[in-house]
PDB file of C-alpha atoms in Angstrom:
ATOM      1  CA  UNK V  15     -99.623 -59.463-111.316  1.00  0.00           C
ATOM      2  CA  UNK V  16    -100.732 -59.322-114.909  1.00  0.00           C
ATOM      3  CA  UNK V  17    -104.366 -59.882-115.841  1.00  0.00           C
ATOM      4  CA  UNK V  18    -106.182 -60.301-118.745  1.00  0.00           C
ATOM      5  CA  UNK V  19    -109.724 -60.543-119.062  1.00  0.00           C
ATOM      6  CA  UNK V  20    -112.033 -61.129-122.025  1.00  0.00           C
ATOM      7  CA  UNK V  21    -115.146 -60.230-123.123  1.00  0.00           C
ATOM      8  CA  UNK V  22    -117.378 -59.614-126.505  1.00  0.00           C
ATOM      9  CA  UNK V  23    -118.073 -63.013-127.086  1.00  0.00           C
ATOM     10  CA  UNK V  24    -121.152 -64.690-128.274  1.00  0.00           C
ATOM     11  CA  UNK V  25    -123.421 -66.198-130.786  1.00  0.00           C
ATOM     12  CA  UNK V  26    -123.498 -64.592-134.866  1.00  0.00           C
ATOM     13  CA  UNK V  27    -124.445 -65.665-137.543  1.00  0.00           C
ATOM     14  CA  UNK V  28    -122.016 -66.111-140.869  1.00  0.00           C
ATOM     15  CA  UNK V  29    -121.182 -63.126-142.303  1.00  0.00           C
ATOM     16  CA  UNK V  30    -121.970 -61.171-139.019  1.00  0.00           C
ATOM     17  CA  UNK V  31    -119.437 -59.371-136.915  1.00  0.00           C
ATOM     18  CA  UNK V  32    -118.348 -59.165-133.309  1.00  0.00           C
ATOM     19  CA  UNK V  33    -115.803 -57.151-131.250  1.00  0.00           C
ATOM     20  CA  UNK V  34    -113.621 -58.819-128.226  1.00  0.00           C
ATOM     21  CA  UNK V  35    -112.345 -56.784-125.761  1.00  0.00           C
ATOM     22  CA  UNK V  36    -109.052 -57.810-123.786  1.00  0.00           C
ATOM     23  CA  UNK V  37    -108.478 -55.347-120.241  1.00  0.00           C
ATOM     24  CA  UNK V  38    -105.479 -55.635-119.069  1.00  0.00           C
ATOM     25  CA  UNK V  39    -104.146 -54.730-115.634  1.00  0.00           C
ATOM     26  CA  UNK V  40    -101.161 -54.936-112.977  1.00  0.00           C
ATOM     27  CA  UNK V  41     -98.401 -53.777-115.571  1.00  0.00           C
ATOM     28  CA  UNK V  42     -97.558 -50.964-117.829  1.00  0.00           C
ATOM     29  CA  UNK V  43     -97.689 -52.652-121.050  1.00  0.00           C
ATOM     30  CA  UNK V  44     -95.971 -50.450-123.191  1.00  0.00           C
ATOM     31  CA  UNK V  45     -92.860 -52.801-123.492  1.00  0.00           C
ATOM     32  CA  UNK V  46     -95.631 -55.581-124.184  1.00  0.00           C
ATOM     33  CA  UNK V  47     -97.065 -57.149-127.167  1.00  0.00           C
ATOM     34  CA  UNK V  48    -100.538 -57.954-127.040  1.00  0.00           C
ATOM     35  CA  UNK V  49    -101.651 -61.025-129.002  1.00  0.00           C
ATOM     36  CA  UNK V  50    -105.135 -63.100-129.426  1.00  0.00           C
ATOM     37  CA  UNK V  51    -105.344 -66.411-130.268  1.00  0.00           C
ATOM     38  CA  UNK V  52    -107.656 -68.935-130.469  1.00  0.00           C
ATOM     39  CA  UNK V  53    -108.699 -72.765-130.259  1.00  0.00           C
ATOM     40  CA  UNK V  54    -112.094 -74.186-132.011  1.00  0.00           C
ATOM     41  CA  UNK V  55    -113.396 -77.412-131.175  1.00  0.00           C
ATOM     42  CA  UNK V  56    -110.905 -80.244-131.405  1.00  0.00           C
ATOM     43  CA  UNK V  57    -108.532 -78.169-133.038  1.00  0.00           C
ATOM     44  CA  UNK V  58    -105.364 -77.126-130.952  1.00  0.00           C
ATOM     45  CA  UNK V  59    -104.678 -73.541-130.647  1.00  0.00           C
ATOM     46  CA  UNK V  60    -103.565 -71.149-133.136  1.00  0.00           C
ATOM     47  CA  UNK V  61    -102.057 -67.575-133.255  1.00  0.00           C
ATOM     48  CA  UNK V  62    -104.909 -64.627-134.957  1.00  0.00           C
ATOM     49  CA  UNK V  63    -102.580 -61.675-134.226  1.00  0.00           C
ATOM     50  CA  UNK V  64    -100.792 -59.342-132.129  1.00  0.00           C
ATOM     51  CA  UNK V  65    -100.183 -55.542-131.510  1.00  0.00           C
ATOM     52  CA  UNK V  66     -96.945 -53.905-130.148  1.00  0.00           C
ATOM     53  CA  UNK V  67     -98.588 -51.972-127.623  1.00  0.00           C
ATOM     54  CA  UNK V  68     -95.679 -48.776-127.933  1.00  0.00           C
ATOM     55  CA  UNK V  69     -95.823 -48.640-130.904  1.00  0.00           C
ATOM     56  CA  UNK V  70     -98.600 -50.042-132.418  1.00  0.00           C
ATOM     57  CA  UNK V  71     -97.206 -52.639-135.303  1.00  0.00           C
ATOM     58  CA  UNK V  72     -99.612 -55.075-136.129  1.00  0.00           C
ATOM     59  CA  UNK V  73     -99.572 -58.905-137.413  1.00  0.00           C
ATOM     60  CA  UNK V  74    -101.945 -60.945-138.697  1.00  0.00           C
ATOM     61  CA  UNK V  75    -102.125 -64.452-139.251  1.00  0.00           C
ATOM     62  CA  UNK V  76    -102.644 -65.275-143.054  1.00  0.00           C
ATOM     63  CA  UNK V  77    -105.907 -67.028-142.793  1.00  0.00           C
ATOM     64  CA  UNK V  78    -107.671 -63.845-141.508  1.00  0.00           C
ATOM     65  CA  UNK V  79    -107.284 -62.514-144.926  1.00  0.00           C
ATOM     66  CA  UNK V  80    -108.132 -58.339-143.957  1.00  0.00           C
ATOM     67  CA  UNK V  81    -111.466 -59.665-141.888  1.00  0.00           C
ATOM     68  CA  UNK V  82    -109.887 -59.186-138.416  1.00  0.00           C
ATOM     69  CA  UNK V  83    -108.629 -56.230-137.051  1.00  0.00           C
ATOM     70  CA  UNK V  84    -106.973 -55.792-133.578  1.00  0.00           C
ATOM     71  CA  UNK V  85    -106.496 -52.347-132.129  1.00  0.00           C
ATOM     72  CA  UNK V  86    -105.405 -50.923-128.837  1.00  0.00           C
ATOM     73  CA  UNK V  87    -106.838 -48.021-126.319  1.00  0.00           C
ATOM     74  CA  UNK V  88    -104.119 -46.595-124.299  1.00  0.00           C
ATOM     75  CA  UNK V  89    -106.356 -44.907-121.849  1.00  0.00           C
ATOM     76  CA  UNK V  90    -108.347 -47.901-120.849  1.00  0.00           C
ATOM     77  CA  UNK V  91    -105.253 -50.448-121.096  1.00  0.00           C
ATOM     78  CA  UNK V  92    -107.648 -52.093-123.670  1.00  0.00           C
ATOM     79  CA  UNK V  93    -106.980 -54.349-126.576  1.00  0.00           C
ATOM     80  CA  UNK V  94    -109.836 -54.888-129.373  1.00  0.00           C
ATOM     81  CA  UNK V  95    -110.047 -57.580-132.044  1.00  0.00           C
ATOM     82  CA  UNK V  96    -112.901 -56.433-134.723  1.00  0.00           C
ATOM     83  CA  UNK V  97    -113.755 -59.809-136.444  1.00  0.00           C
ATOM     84  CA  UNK V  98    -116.119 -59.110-139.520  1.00  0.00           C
ATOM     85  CA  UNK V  99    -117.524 -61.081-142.336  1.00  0.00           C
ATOM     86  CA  UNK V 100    -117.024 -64.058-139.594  1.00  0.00           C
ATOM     87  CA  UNK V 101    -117.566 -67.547-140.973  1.00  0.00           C
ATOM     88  CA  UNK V 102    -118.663 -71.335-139.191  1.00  0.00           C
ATOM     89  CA  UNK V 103    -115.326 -72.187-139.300  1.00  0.00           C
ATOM     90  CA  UNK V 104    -114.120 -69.078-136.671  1.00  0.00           C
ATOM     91  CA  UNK V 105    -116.069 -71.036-134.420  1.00  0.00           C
ATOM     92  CA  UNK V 106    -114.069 -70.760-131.162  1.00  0.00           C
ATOM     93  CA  UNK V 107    -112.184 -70.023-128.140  1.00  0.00           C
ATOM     94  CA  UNK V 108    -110.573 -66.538-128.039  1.00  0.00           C
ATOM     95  CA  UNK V 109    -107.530 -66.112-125.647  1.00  0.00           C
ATOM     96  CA  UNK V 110    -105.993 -62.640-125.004  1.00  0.00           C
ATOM     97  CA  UNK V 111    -102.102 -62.974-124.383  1.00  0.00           C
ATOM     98  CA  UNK V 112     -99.414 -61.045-123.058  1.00  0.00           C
ATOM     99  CA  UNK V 113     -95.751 -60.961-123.838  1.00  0.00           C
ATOM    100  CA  UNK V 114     -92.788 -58.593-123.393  1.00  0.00           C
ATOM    101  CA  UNK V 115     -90.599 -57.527-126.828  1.00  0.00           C
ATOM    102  CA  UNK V 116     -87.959 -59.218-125.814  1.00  0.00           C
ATOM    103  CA  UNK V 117     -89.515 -62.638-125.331  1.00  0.00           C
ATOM    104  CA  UNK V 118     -91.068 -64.697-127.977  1.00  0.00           C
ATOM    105  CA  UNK V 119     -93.518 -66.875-125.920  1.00  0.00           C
ATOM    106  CA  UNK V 120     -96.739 -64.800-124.148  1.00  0.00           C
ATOM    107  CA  UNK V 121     -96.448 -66.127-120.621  1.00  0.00           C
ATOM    108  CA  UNK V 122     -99.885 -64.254-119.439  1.00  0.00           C
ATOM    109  CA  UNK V 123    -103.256 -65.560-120.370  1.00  0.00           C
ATOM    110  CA  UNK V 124    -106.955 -64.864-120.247  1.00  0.00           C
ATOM    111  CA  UNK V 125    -109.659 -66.794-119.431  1.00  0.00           C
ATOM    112  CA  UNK V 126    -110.924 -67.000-122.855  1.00  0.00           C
ATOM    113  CA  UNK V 127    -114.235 -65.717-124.006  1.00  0.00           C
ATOM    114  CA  UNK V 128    -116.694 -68.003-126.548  1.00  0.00           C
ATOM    115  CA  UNK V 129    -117.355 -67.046-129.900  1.00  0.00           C
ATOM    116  CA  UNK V 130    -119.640 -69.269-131.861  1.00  0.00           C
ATOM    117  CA  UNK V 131    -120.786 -68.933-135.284  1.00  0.00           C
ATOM    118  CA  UNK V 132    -124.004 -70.334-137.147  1.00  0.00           C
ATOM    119  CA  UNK V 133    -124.068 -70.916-141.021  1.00  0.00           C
TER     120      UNK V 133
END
């Protein structure tokens, strides 16, 4: 059974920065791709970006615009997304996600962690 679980989130002000952690477990994930999304409030949920976990290709959604950066730690089957220079508007939901490479929708979720920002 895959699981995901977040953490890292919290309160910062603009311009601040935060890093989410994503642990995952119950799978080896190097046929995976490892994505985070998010959804702010009253907005519906929207892709930030994704790692391929074997090889470590990256994507990034254009809006991010270099400020996010998501990484991966083999050892500790972790996933990182380094959010700097953060604004009001990244105000939101963060959701780690799980999908094989041969799949295009992420069947495995997290629980989501919080990340709020004050201007």
């Amino acid at each position: 059974q895959v699981q995901l679980v977040e953490s890292g989130g919290g309160l910062v002000q603009a311009g601040g920065s935060l890093r989410l952690s994503c642990a995952a477990s119950g799978r080896t994930f190097r046929s995976y791709v490892m994505g985070w999304f998010r959804q702010g409030p009253g907005k519906e949920r929207e892709f930030v970006t994704s790692i391929n976990w074997n090889t470590g290709s990256t994507y990034y959604a254009d809006f991010m615009k270099g400020r996010f950066t998501i990484s991966r730690d083999n050892a500790k089957n972790t996933v990182y997304l380094e959010m700097n220079s953060l604004k009001p508007e990244d105000t939101a939901v963060y959701y780690c996600a799980a999908r094989t490479i041969t799949t295009r929708e992420y069947p495995y979720w997290g629980q989501g962690t919080q990340v709020t920002v004050s201007s």
